[in-house]
GROMACS .gro file of C-alpha atoms in nm:
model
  265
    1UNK     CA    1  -0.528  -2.608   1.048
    2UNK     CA    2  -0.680  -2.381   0.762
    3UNK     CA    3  -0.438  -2.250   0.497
    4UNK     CA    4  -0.484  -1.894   0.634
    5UNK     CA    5  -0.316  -2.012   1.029
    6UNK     CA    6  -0.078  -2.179   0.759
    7UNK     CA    7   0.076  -1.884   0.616
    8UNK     CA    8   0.025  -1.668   0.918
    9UNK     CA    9   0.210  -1.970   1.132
   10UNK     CA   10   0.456  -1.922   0.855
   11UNK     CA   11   0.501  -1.540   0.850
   12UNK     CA   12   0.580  -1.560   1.198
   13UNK     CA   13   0.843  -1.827   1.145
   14UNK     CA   14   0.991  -1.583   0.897
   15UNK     CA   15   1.008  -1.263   1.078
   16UNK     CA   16   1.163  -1.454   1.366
   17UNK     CA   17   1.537  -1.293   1.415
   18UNK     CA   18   1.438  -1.070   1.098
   19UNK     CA   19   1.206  -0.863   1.273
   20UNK     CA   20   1.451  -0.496   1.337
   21UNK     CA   21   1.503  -0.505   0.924
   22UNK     CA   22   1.160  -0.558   0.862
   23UNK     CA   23   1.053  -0.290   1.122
   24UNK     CA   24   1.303  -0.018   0.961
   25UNK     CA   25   1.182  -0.094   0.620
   26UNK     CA   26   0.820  -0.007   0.705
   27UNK     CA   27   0.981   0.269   0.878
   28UNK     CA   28   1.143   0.404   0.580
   29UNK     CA   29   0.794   0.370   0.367
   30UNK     CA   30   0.585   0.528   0.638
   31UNK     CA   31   0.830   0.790   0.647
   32UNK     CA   32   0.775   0.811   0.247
   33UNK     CA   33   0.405   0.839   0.291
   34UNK     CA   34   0.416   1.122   0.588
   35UNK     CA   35   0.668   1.301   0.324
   36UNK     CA   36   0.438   1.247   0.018
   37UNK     CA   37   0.130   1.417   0.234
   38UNK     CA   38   0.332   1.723   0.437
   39UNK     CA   39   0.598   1.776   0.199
   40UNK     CA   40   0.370   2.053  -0.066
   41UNK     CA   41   0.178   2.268   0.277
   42UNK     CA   42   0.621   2.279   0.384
   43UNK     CA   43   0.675   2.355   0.087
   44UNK     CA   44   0.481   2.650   0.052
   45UNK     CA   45   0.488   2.789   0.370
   46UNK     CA   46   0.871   2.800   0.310
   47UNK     CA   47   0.754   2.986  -0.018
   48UNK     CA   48   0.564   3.213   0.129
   49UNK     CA   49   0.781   3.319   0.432
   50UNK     CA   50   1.059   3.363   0.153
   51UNK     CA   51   0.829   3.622  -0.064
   52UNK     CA   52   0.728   3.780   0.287
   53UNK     CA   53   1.088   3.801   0.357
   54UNK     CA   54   1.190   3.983   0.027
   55UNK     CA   55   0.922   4.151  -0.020
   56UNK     CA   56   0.756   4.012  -0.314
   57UNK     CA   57   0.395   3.961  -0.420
   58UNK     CA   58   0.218   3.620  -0.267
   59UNK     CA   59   0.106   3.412  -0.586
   60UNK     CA   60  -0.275   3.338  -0.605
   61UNK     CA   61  -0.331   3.068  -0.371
   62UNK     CA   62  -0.563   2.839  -0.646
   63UNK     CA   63  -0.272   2.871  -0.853
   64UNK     CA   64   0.027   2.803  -0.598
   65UNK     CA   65  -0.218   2.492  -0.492
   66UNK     CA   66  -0.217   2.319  -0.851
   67UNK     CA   67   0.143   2.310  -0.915
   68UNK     CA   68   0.181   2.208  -0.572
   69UNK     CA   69  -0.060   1.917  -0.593
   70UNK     CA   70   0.142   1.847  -0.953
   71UNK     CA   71   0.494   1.873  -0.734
   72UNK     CA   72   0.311   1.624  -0.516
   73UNK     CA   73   0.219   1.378  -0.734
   74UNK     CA   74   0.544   1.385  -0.979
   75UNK     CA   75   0.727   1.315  -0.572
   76UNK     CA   76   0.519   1.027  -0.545
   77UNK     CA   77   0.557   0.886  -0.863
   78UNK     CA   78   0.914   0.907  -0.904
   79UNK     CA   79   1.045   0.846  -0.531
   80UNK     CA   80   0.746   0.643  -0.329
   81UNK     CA   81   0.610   0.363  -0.612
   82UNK     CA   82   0.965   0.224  -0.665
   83UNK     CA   83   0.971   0.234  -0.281
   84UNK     CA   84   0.685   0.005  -0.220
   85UNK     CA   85   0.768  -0.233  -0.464
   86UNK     CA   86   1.077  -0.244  -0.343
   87UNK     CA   87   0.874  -0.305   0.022
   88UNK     CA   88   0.692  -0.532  -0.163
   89UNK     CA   89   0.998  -0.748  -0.287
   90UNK     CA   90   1.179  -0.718   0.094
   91UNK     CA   91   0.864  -0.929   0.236
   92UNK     CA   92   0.857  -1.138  -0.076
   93UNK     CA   93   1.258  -1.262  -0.067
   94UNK     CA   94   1.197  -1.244   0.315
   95UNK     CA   95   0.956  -1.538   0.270
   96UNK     CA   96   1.131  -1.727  -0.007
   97UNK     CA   97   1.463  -1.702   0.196
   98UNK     CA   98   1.396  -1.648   0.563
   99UNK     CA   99   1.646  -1.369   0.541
  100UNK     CA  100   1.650  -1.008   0.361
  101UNK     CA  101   1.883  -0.780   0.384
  102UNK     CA  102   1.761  -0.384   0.417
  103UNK     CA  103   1.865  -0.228   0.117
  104UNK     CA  104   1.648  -0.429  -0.067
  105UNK     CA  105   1.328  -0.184  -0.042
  106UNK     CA  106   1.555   0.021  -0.282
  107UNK     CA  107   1.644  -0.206  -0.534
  108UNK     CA  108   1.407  -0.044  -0.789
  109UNK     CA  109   1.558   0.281  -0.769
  110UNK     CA  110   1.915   0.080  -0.950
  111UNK     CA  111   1.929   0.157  -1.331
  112UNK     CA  112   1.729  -0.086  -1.559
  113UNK     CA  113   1.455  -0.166  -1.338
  114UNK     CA  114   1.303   0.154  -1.209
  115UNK     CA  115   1.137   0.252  -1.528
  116UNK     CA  116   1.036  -0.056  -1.561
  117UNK     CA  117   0.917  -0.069  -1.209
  118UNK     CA  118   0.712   0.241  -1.212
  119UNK     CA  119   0.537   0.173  -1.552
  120UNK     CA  120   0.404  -0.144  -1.384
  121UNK     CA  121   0.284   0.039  -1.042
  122UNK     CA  122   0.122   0.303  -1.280
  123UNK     CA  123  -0.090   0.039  -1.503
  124UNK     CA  124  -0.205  -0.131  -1.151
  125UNK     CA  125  -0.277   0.215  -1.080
  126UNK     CA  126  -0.485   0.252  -1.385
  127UNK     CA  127  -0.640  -0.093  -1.402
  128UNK     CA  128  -0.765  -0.004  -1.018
  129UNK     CA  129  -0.957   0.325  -1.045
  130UNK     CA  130  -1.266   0.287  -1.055
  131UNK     CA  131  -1.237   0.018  -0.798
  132UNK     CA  132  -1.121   0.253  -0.603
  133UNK     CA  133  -1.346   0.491  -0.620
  134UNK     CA  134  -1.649   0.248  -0.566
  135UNK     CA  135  -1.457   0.124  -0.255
  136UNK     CA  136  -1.318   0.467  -0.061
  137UNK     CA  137  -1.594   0.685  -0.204
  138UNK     CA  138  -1.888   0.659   0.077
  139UNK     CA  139  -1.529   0.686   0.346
  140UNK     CA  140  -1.424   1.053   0.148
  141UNK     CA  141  -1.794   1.182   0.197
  142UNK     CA  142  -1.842   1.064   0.559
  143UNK     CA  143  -1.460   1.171   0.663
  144UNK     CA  144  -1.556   1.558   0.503
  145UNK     CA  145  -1.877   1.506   0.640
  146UNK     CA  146  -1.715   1.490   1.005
  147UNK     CA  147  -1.447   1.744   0.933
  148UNK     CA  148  -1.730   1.995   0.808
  149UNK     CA  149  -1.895   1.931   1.167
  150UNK     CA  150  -1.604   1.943   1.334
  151UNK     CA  151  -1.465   2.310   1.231
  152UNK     CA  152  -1.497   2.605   1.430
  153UNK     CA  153  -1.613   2.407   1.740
  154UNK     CA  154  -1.358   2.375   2.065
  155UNK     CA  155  -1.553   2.075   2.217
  156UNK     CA  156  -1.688   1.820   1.997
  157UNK     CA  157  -2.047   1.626   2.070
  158UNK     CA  158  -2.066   1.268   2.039
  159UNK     CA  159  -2.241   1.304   1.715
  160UNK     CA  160  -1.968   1.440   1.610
  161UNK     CA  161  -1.729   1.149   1.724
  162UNK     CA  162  -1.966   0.916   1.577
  163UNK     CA  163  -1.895   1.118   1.219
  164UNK     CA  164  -1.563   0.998   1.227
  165UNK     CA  165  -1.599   0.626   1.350
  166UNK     CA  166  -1.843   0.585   1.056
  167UNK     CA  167  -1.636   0.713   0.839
  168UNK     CA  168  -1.328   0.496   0.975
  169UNK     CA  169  -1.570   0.214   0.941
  170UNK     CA  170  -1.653   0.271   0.590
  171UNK     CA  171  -1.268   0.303   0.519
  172UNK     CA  172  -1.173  -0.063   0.651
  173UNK     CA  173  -1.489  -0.171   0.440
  174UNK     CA  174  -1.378  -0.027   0.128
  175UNK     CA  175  -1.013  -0.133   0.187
  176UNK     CA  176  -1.192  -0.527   0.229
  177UNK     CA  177  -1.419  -0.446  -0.085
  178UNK     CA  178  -1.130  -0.275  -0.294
  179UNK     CA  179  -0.895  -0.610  -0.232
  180UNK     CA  180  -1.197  -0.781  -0.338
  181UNK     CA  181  -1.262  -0.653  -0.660
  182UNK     CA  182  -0.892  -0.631  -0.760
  183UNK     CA  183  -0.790  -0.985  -0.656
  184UNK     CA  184  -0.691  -1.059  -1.017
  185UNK     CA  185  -0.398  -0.779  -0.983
  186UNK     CA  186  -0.310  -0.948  -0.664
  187UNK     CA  187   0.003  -1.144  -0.736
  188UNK     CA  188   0.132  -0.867  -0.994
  189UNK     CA  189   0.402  -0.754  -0.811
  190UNK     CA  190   0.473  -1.088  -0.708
  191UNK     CA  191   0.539  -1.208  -1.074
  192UNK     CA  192   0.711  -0.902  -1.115
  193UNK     CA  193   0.950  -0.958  -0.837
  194UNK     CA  194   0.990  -1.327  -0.933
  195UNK     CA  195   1.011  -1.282  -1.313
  196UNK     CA  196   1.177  -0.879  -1.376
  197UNK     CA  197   1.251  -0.891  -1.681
  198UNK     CA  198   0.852  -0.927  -1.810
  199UNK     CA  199   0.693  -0.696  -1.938
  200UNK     CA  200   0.419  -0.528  -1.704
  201UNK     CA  201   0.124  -0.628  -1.935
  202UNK     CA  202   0.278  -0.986  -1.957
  203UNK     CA  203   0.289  -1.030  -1.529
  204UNK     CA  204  -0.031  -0.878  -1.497
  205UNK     CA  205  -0.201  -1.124  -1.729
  206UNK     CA  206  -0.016  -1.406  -1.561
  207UNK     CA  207  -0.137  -1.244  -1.199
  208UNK     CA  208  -0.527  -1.257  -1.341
  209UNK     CA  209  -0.472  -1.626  -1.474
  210UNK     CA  210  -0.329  -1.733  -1.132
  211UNK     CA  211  -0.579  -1.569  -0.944
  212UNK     CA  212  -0.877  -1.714  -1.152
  213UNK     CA  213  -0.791  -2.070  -0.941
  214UNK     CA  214  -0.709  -1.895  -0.616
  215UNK     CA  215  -0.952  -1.584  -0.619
  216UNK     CA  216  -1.123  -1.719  -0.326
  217UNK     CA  217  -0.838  -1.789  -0.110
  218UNK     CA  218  -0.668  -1.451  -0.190
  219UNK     CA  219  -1.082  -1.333  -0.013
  220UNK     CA  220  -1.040  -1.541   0.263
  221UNK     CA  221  -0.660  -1.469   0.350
  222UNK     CA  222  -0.770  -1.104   0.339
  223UNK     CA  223  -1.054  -1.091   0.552
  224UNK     CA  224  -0.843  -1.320   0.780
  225UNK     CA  225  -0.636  -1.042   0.851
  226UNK     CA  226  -0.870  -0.788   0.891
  227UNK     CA  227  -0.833  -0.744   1.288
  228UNK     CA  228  -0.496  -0.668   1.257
  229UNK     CA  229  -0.527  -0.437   0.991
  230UNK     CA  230  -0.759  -0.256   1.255
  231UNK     CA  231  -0.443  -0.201   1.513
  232UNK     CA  232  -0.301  -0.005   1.162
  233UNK     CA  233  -0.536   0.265   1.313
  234UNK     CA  234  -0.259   0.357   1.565
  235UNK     CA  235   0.067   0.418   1.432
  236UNK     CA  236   0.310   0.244   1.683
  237UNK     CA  237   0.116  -0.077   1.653
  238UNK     CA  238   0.140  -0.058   1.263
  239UNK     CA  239   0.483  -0.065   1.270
  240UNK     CA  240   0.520  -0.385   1.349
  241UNK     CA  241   0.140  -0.575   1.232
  242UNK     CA  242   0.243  -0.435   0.877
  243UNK     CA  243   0.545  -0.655   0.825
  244UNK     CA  244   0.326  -0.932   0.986
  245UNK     CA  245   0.050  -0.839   0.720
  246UNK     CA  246   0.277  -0.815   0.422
  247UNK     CA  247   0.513  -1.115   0.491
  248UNK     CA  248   0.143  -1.338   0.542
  249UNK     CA  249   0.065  -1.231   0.157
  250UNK     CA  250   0.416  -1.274   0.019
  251UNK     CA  251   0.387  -1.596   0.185
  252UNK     CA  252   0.068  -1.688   0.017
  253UNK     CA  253   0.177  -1.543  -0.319
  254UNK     CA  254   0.469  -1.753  -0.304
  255UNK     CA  255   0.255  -2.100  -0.280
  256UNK     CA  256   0.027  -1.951  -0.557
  257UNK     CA  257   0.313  -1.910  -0.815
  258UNK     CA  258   0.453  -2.232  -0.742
  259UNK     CA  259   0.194  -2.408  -0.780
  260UNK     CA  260   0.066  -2.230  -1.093
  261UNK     CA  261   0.413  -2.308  -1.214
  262UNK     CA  262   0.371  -2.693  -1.111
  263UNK     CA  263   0.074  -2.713  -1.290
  264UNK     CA  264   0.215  -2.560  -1.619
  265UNK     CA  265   0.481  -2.782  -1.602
   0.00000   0.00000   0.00000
């Protein structure tokens, strides 16, 4: 048995009579992310149907869009980072403990650690960009690509289609290539979770010393779980292949911290 069957064998073992907790905590994050996206177009729409309403002048639209996309992005910041590390942690105790209870996605948001929290999401953040954009930037052309072809037509051709399954494609790639190149920052949030009181400089050093001895396992558990990252395509399927997904790598973070431990010892 390979060490990726291993922890997946494992993951399974975990979620076994934990599965309804784990399925309402992904829940609550995908309801985050669907919040984070709609929540500045219902925003101004209610905005605008209010100034219709009274009577007022409409703003200028570029400038209503910018403090939107700021709104957005101070939303995300301060409510849906502490949210999935607090995800994170849920999959992470669930696979140290077999058990979890709920409320633990929202332990960062308790005085003391989300500060703390959010200052180490935001560094991954920054250590990650340019990764990023290497990885998702041939999916953001394709994907505007298709939507350029797309608008204004009522019946699409299959060229058309085919736009969009490139570009879908291309977006699993760079997901596989982004994990890739930021394997180092991998276990992170792991340290993080396992050690909170160090600093977020101090667990992301320890995550790129750990990972130097297990970079090509962390490859190998990732492309190992490609095909169900696929099903993530449809929504009702991802509700339940994410905890699968995320309680396989909290698994395999947890062997790769104790035995970096055992080794410093």
């Amino acid at each position: 048995m390979t060490k990726e069957r291993a922890l997946k064998k494992q993951a399974r073992k975990h979620l076994q009579g934990n599965l309804p907790a784990a399925v309402g905590a992904t829940l609550t994050v995908m309801v985050a992310i669907m919040t984070c996206i709609y929540l500045p177009s219902i925003v101004y729409s209610l905005l605008v149907n209010a100034l219709i309403i009274t009577g007022a002048p409409i703003p200028n639209v570029p400038y209503v869009t910018v403090w939107l996309l700021i709104f957005a992005i101070l939303i995300c910041i301060s409510a849906f980072l502490p949210l999935i590390a607090g995800y994170l942690r849920f999959c992470y105790l669930l696979s140290k403990n077999n058990y979890c209870d709920y409320s633990e996605v929202f332990c960062y948001f308790s005085k003391g650690k989300y500060f703390s929290t959010i200052a180490l999401c935001l560094m991954l953040i920054a250590k990650s960009i340019w990764q990023a954009v290497i990885s998702f930037l041939p999916f953001a052309l394709l994907l505007l690509k298709a939507i350029s072809n797309s608008t204004g037509k009522d019946n699409l051709a299959f060229g058309d289609f085919m736009w969009y399954y490139i570009s879908y494609a291309l977006l699993f790639a760079g997901i596989m290539f982004f994990y890739m190149l930021t394997k180092h920052n991998f276990l992170a949030i792991y340290y993080y979770i396992e050690y909170d009181y160090l600093k977020a400089s101090d667990v992301c050093n320890l995550s790129r010393k750990t990972a130097v001895r297990f970079g090509k396992d962390i490859n190998k558990l990732n492309f190992s779980l490609l095909p169900k990252m696929l099903l993530c395509i449809l929504i009702i399927p991802s509700v339940f292949v994410l905890p699968y997904i995320f309680v396989t790598k909290a698994t395999a973070a947890k062997w790769m911290i104790a035995l970096s431990n055992k080794d410093e010892a």
